Amino acid sequence: MAEEVQIDKQVFHDRLGQFVSAWKTDKRSGDALFSGVGSIVILLGKAEENAIFQKNNAMHFWLLGYEFPATLMIFTTETLYIVTTVKKAKHLEPLKGGKIPLEILVRGKDTEQNSKHWEKCLDVIKTAGNKVGTIAKDTSTGPFADDWKKAFGDISKDVEEVDISVALSAAALSAKDENELRSIRNASKACTLLMTEFFVEEMSEILDAEKDVTHKTLAERIDKKIDDGEFFKKIPSDFSVNQLDWVYGPVIQSGGKYDLKLSAMSDDNNLHAGTIIAGLGLRYKSYSSILARTYLVDPNKSQETNYKLLLSIHETVIKEAQEGVAVKDLYNKALGIIRTKKPDMEKHFLKNVGGGIGIETRDSTLILNGKNTRALKDGMTLCVTTGFSDIPNPDPQDKTSKTYSLLISDTVRIRRDAPTVVFTNAAPSDLESTSFFFKDDVEEEQKEPKAKAKKDPKVGAVASTNITKTKLRAERNTQADEGAEARRRQHQKELAQRKQAEGLERYSEAIGDQNGVAQKKFKRFESYKRDNQLPSRVKDLVIVVDQKAATVVLPIMGRPVPFHINTIKNASKSDEGEFTYLRINFLSPGQGVGRKDDQPFEDSNAHFVRSLTFRSKDAQRMQDISEQITDLRKNMVRREQEKKELEDVVEQDKLTEIRNRKPARLENVFVRPAMDGKRIPGEVEIHQNGLRYRDHRGNNIDVLFSNVKHLFFQPCTHELIVIIHVHLKNPIMIGKKKAKDVQFYREATDMQFDETGNRKRKHRMHDEEEFEQEQEERRRRAALDKEFKVFAEKVSAAGTDENVSVDIPFRELGFGGVPNRSSVLMQPTTDCLVQLTEPPFTVITLDDIEIAHLERVQFGLKNFDMVFVFRDFHRTPAHVNTIPVESLEGVKDWLDSVNIPYSEGPLNLNWGTIMKTVIADPHQFFADGGWSFLAAESDDEDASEEEEESAFEMSESDLAVSDVSSEDESDFDDDASADASADASLDEESAGEDWDELEKKAKKKDRDSGLNDEEEDSGRKKKR
């Protein structure tokens, strides 16, 4: 046993500290919970084979993870005293050294020494005060318990005993932490798997084959199934079948004899095809879950009506079980439904609707009846049990069916400001799922074929003959998928109709942008206001590149003529003989089919100079001028691009610092994007109207709550960093770059715990040491998550006036994809679809989405793409490419759950052209059917070309830096003011005629006139 017992010291001291802290808080606020006791006595006697979990051994499991028989615990607000045997004391010794002192008194064979220990315990109790907390219904037995009770009897007149059960429940046992909830969740999964995948199958087979099998025999089959490791492999995560144990049942009841108490047992009567109640409860790592269902075989109308009433009561109780609600209100709510709908059923209703569940199978202080005034809290787990007992059957099938009972039990968790979580909801409880029909009378089957045909595939056993239609699991899953797909399709149809109606209402008039783009305005460029501002060198009638005025002054007809650099398309140099030619090409209408063709002009019908050519013998000077014009053009493009990027950057108000107290602070964090491109740790502070990040060099980043659109907290589960991410309404400047996302993070790894390092690794040679190392890693990560989550909640509280709230990504709904350059995990949140781990970050607000379209959805492809079209049609659609096809159904379910209409097609679409059409006339677009064309997508488009366009779109910044004009790109996402300058390329040839083209034309003209023949003949002669 010495090697097996491993008590978690950190958990022990955390929970002990939590308990004592609640005790002290209660003392300061009036002793409402602990009733003013100065000490608390927890006695545990000898171990029993069929031990019932009560408050005493529950406290042992809660603090230590084990039950220590023959042990006495005495709690004070300052110290914990434990009296136990030598062997158990060895396991408790390592727990010393915590915040709350632990004193261990070892009990042995020396009677005199044992008496001294009792005397010390009694002195501690008397010194602590005249009130001592005890468990009223303590059933501890054995020599150790008898000795203590005898010793305590000597001072029982001097102190007042107070029942401390409620305080133990409220301060320790009822509200569960994440590890406790995970154990209850695993126990619930095991219960639902046994019920749906094993019991229902066995019951169906027995009833279908009309076998004689007793309740006890069937229960024994279920009992043995928990040893089948292969069966429980269907439960994901780190589930261990060795941690499972029975806590209730299994109990099978039918044939008119029913006991709805937890103490019920399966009897030796045969399973009867009528009303069958099955209940089972499992314990996983000391934490319990209970599940019970009633199955109706060939029910009559009265039974169906009563079951529907019970189900509505059950669902109402679960729905109303919210934080802050008094327990008695749940029971009274249930009674209210009965009195309203069917008053005569009140006498058959149970005296309570369940109770608290956890380490104890049922918390006696948290029974859900009409008298309990305790309030529900976040983290509590309940077993909600509703039922009717001994109901008369007006139309019995046989003698044993004259009375019947109904029972439904589920294990649930209370959450703060969120719906109650039902851990056992995988076992259906609706009437159609729990009704079975085995009658061979075909005529009776034909009376109500529709009502009897719809059954839940997991538990239904509908049959018109002795063979059930959904006997095979594979068929059942298919039917479930088909049903879900049909519901989803219907919901999507409704969403599409609603979106179409909204579009027609929003664009009730024929408004839009001509040709699908916003009309650009003619922009005037002024180089010089007066003649004296021209450079002095113009007197020499030479070409002058004026960098300051961004102007090129050209000598024309003996006069200097200035041309602003934005009127020049490009410049090129060519050598011919002893002369060097400099050709300057200007922007003019009708030059081509690229973006620059949209350049606006004051009068497009006027005469334009397309190019000017200058000749010189000074080749070097022509080269210098060409390079100067090119560089000036590049600088102007860059300047315009920077100006365009900063257009939406706002100057925030000043941060109002907290002066009278120390602000809430999160230390040793890094920021992304990094200031000055360097990764330097700093700290984040919460002030009156925003956040301030300050690094160790004194640089600050201020984020005001009024500019926060979304606040995210992403834990370090399955990640290397823990994140608090702020998505802004308007970009701000960080260093020299603008940013719309600011992220504070800390790495979750620690070098000294690195398995590949040499620090502690050389001392870790055994499996238990490696296990300890892993445990330490988990604890450190959990502490890190807790620290960041608490800080994020403080940020949310401080920004309440600006509607700042914390959102956490749902990793279980995540799917892989490529929103930018690399493959990442896209994770939905309540309001967004995000990728926060790898820059550039992706934050797509769901409310901004008009529709979603799934591309490349066809048989044989391993991936598909998803495109989001925004409500602002001028905004470029967002692409998430290369999503694994395995995620297709999950993506569809998520889109449907957040009410986003979606469509799918086999090809990639040219969204630039589509959006151009939409913007040109939105009213006509919706009048012609709106987005319905996506559902019936045509296959006659060029798939390869469109795939390239959808899978990769060059941004404006990339376009400016590349200096290559893309003539074939879509013009959808241009900005009117700086389009021509941002996209012009300086190195390409003129859209007018260059030297090569002129040479070809001259040769053609000579050939037509016959002059070229003689030259070619003479050339051939010379070659010979």
Tab-separated table of C-alpha atoms in Angstrom, residues 592-800:
chain	number	residue	atom	x	y	z
A	592	GLY	CA	-5.127	48.922	-71.348
A	593	VAL	CA	-7.299	46.606	-69.287
A	594	GLY	CA	-5.491	46.842	-65.955
A	595	ARG	CA	-6.335	48.751	-62.808
A	596	LYS	CA	-4.650	51.925	-64.019
A	597	ASP	CA	-7.265	52.182	-66.757
A	598	ASP	CA	-9.651	53.371	-64.015
A	599	GLN	CA	-7.569	56.479	-63.390
A	600	PRO	CA	-10.048	59.407	-63.517
A	601	PHE	CA	-9.441	62.404	-65.778
A	602	GLU	CA	-11.035	65.830	-65.782
A	603	ASP	CA	-11.969	65.457	-69.464
A	604	SER	CA	-11.311	62.057	-70.929
A	605	ASN	CA	-12.135	63.352	-74.431
A	606	ALA	CA	-9.337	65.911	-74.388
A	607	HIS	CA	-6.049	65.431	-76.233
A	608	PHE	CA	-3.322	63.733	-74.183
A	609	VAL	CA	0.442	63.450	-74.528
A	610	ARG	CA	1.231	59.768	-74.146
A	611	SER	CA	4.982	59.949	-74.271
A	612	LEU	CA	7.951	62.234	-74.791
A	613	THR	CA	11.330	61.090	-76.128
A	614	PHE	CA	14.623	62.881	-75.539
A	615	ARG	CA	17.915	62.137	-77.296
A	616	SER	CA	21.396	62.728	-75.965
A	617	LYS	CA	24.962	61.579	-76.492
A	618	ASP	CA	25.528	61.591	-72.723
A	619	ALA	CA	24.429	58.007	-71.946
A	620	GLN	CA	25.363	58.260	-68.281
A	621	ARG	CA	23.178	61.334	-67.741
A	622	MET	CA	20.201	59.651	-69.410
A	623	GLN	CA	20.768	56.620	-67.159
A	624	ASP	CA	20.870	58.848	-64.055
A	625	ILE	CA	17.679	60.685	-65.025
A	626	SER	CA	15.862	57.380	-65.694
A	627	GLU	CA	16.910	56.041	-62.291
A	628	GLN	CA	15.927	59.287	-60.544
A	629	ILE	CA	12.446	59.227	-62.089
A	630	THR	CA	12.057	55.555	-61.194
A	631	ASP	CA	13.173	56.146	-57.594
A	632	LEU	CA	10.926	59.187	-57.239
A	633	ARG	CA	7.993	57.154	-58.535
A	634	LYS	CA	8.728	54.366	-56.091
A	635	ASN	CA	8.968	56.801	-53.175
A	636	MET	CA	5.676	58.410	-54.168
A	637	VAL	CA	3.962	55.021	-54.408
A	638	ARG	CA	5.313	54.101	-50.995
A	639	ARG	CA	4.198	57.400	-49.504
A	640	GLU	CA	0.698	57.052	-50.929
A	641	GLN	CA	0.509	53.494	-49.668
A	642	GLU	CA	1.528	54.489	-46.144
A	643	LYS	CA	-1.003	57.319	-46.219
A	644	LYS	CA	-3.710	54.901	-47.307
A	645	GLU	CA	-2.807	52.416	-44.582
A	646	LEU	CA	-3.027	55.071	-41.886
A	647	GLU	CA	-6.376	56.448	-43.042
A	648	ASP	CA	-8.351	54.358	-40.546
A	649	VAL	CA	-5.891	54.820	-37.646
A	650	VAL	CA	-7.505	56.833	-34.859
A	651	GLU	CA	-5.895	58.922	-32.184
A	652	GLN	CA	-7.211	57.582	-28.913
A	653	ASP	CA	-8.195	59.710	-25.946
A	654	LYS	CA	-5.729	59.916	-23.106
A	655	LEU	CA	-5.590	57.049	-20.638
A	656	THR	CA	-6.911	58.023	-17.202
A	657	GLU	CA	-4.516	56.441	-14.737
A	658	ILE	CA	-5.447	55.164	-11.309
A	659	ARG	CA	-3.601	57.311	-8.768
A	660	ASN	CA	-5.096	56.532	-5.368
A	661	ARG	CA	-4.326	52.813	-5.380
A	662	LYS	CA	-2.214	50.211	-7.072
A	663	PRO	CA	-3.836	49.104	-10.359
A	664	ALA	CA	-4.507	45.435	-11.126
A	665	ARG	CA	-1.407	44.150	-12.863
A	666	LEU	CA	-0.312	41.137	-14.896
A	667	GLU	CA	3.461	40.836	-14.860
A	668	ASN	CA	6.060	39.149	-17.036
A	669	VAL	CA	4.034	39.128	-20.265
A	670	PHE	CA	5.016	39.752	-23.861
A	671	VAL	CA	3.083	41.757	-26.425
A	672	ARG	CA	2.339	41.098	-30.089
A	673	PRO	CA	3.022	42.951	-32.315
A	674	ALA	CA	6.305	43.639	-30.544
A	675	MET	CA	7.448	47.232	-30.169
A	676	ASP	CA	10.500	48.027	-32.317
A	677	GLY	CA	10.384	44.417	-33.473
A	678	LYS	CA	12.045	43.238	-30.241
A	679	ARG	CA	10.624	40.699	-27.821
A	680	ILE	CA	10.847	42.340	-24.414
A	681	PRO	CA	8.806	41.324	-21.333
A	682	GLY	CA	6.614	43.843	-19.595
A	683	GLU	CA	3.436	44.204	-17.558
A	684	VAL	CA	-0.207	45.054	-18.250
A	685	GLU	CA	-2.146	47.369	-15.933
A	686	ILE	CA	-5.887	48.037	-15.708
A	687	HIS	CA	-6.695	51.740	-15.360
A	688	GLN	CA	-9.955	53.669	-15.237
A	689	ASN	CA	-10.703	53.756	-18.955
A	690	GLY	CA	-8.289	51.279	-20.502
A	691	LEU	CA	-5.198	49.091	-20.391
A	692	ARG	CA	-1.558	50.108	-20.371
A	693	TYR	CA	1.276	47.806	-21.360
A	694	ARG	CA	4.707	48.937	-20.198
A	695	ASP	CA	7.872	47.090	-21.127
A	696	HIS	CA	11.136	47.160	-19.188
A	697	ARG	CA	12.489	49.936	-21.409
A	698	GLY	CA	9.651	52.254	-20.469
A	699	ASN	CA	7.737	52.038	-23.776
A	700	ASN	CA	3.959	52.144	-23.422
A	701	ILE	CA	0.989	50.824	-25.363
A	702	ASP	CA	-2.407	52.218	-24.315
A	703	VAL	CA	-5.668	50.495	-25.276
A	704	LEU	CA	-8.889	52.263	-24.303
A	705	PHE	CA	-11.998	50.269	-23.467
A	706	SER	CA	-13.980	52.465	-25.875
A	707	ASN	CA	-11.858	51.085	-28.736
A	708	VAL	CA	-12.162	47.404	-27.725
A	709	LYS	CA	-14.438	45.377	-29.982
A	710	HIS	CA	-13.644	41.891	-28.657
A	711	LEU	CA	-11.674	40.549	-25.694
A	712	PHE	CA	-10.489	36.933	-25.794
A	713	PHE	CA	-8.875	34.604	-23.284
A	714	GLN	CA	-7.240	31.480	-24.744
A	715	PRO	CA	-5.854	28.968	-22.210
A	716	CYS	CA	-2.614	27.095	-22.786
A	717	THR	CA	-4.378	23.733	-23.158
A	718	HIS	CA	-2.714	22.031	-26.148
A	719	GLU	CA	-0.830	25.297	-26.775
A	720	LEU	CA	2.601	26.668	-25.897
A	721	ILE	CA	1.297	30.060	-24.734
A	722	VAL	CA	-1.607	31.465	-22.722
A	723	ILE	CA	-3.219	34.499	-24.336
A	724	ILE	CA	-5.281	37.598	-23.594
A	725	HIS	CA	-6.171	39.049	-26.996
A	726	VAL	CA	-7.759	42.437	-27.706
A	727	HIS	CA	-9.407	43.043	-31.087
A	728	LEU	CA	-9.908	46.772	-31.698
A	729	LYS	CA	-12.656	48.723	-33.423
A	730	ASN	CA	-10.108	51.059	-35.033
A	731	PRO	CA	-6.368	50.418	-35.533
A	732	ILE	CA	-3.739	52.110	-33.379
A	733	MET	CA	-0.050	52.732	-33.977
A	734	ILE	CA	2.433	50.426	-32.258
A	735	GLY	CA	5.873	51.689	-33.045
A	736	LYS	CA	5.797	52.567	-36.738
A	737	LYS	CA	3.098	50.072	-37.689
A	738	LYS	CA	-0.643	50.104	-37.289
A	739	ALA	CA	-2.328	47.261	-35.455
A	740	LYS	CA	-5.939	46.218	-35.035
A	741	ASP	CA	-5.058	43.334	-32.728
A	742	VAL	CA	-3.027	43.587	-29.524
A	743	GLN	CA	-2.087	40.382	-27.755
A	744	PHE	CA	-0.583	39.780	-24.328
A	745	TYR	CA	0.864	36.336	-23.763
A	746	ARG	CA	3.199	34.266	-21.652
A	747	GLU	CA	4.882	31.010	-22.539
A	748	ALA	CA	3.607	27.943	-20.702
A	749	THR	CA	6.938	26.087	-20.758
A	750	ASP	CA	9.765	26.313	-18.280
A	751	MET	CA	13.362	25.373	-19.136
A	752	GLN	CA	14.108	23.883	-15.751
A	753	PHE	CA	11.327	21.349	-16.277
A	754	ASP	CA	12.429	20.493	-19.806
A	755	GLU	CA	12.862	16.740	-20.204
A	756	THR	CA	15.674	17.229	-22.693
A	757	GLY	CA	17.639	19.526	-20.392
A	758	ASN	CA	20.301	18.566	-17.902
A	759	ARG	CA	19.069	20.416	-14.829
A	760	LYS	CA	16.628	18.134	-13.088
A	761	ARG	CA	16.488	15.391	-15.661
A	762	LYS	CA	19.512	13.467	-14.390
A	763	HIS	CA	17.832	12.934	-11.018
A	764	ARG	CA	14.638	11.589	-12.592
A	765	MET	CA	15.210	7.945	-13.363
A	766	HIS	CA	11.938	6.278	-12.360
A	767	ASP	CA	8.429	6.308	-13.761
A	768	GLU	CA	7.006	7.815	-10.576
A	769	GLU	CA	9.425	10.711	-10.921
A	770	GLU	CA	8.359	11.302	-14.512
A	771	PHE	CA	4.749	11.148	-13.421
A	772	GLU	CA	5.495	13.746	-10.763
A	773	GLN	CA	7.120	15.897	-13.419
A	774	GLU	CA	4.040	15.646	-15.640
A	775	GLN	CA	1.802	16.475	-12.700
A	776	GLU	CA	3.916	19.529	-11.965
A	777	GLU	CA	3.609	20.617	-15.588
A	778	ARG	CA	-0.185	20.274	-15.445
A	779	ARG	CA	-0.400	22.218	-12.196
A	780	ARG	CA	1.792	24.984	-13.562
A	781	ARG	CA	-0.323	25.256	-16.693
A	782	ALA	CA	-3.531	25.274	-14.658
A	783	ALA	CA	-2.154	28.031	-12.424
A	784	LEU	CA	-1.125	30.035	-15.490
A	785	ASP	CA	-4.586	29.670	-17.051
A	786	LYS	CA	-6.220	30.700	-13.798
A	787	GLU	CA	-4.011	33.792	-13.461
A	788	PHE	CA	-4.735	35.000	-16.993
A	789	LYS	CA	-8.437	34.179	-16.805
A	790	VAL	CA	-8.849	36.105	-13.547
A	791	PHE	CA	-7.056	39.086	-15.094
A	792	ALA	CA	-9.228	38.908	-18.226
A	793	GLU	CA	-12.335	38.907	-16.032
A	794	LYS	CA	-11.003	41.976	-14.216
A	795	VAL	CA	-10.516	43.697	-17.575
A	796	SER	CA	-14.094	42.796	-18.490
A	797	ALA	CA	-15.384	44.137	-15.175
A	798	ALA	CA	-13.454	47.388	-15.591
A	799	GLY	CA	-14.802	47.834	-19.139
A	800	THR	CA	-18.433	47.032	-18.324
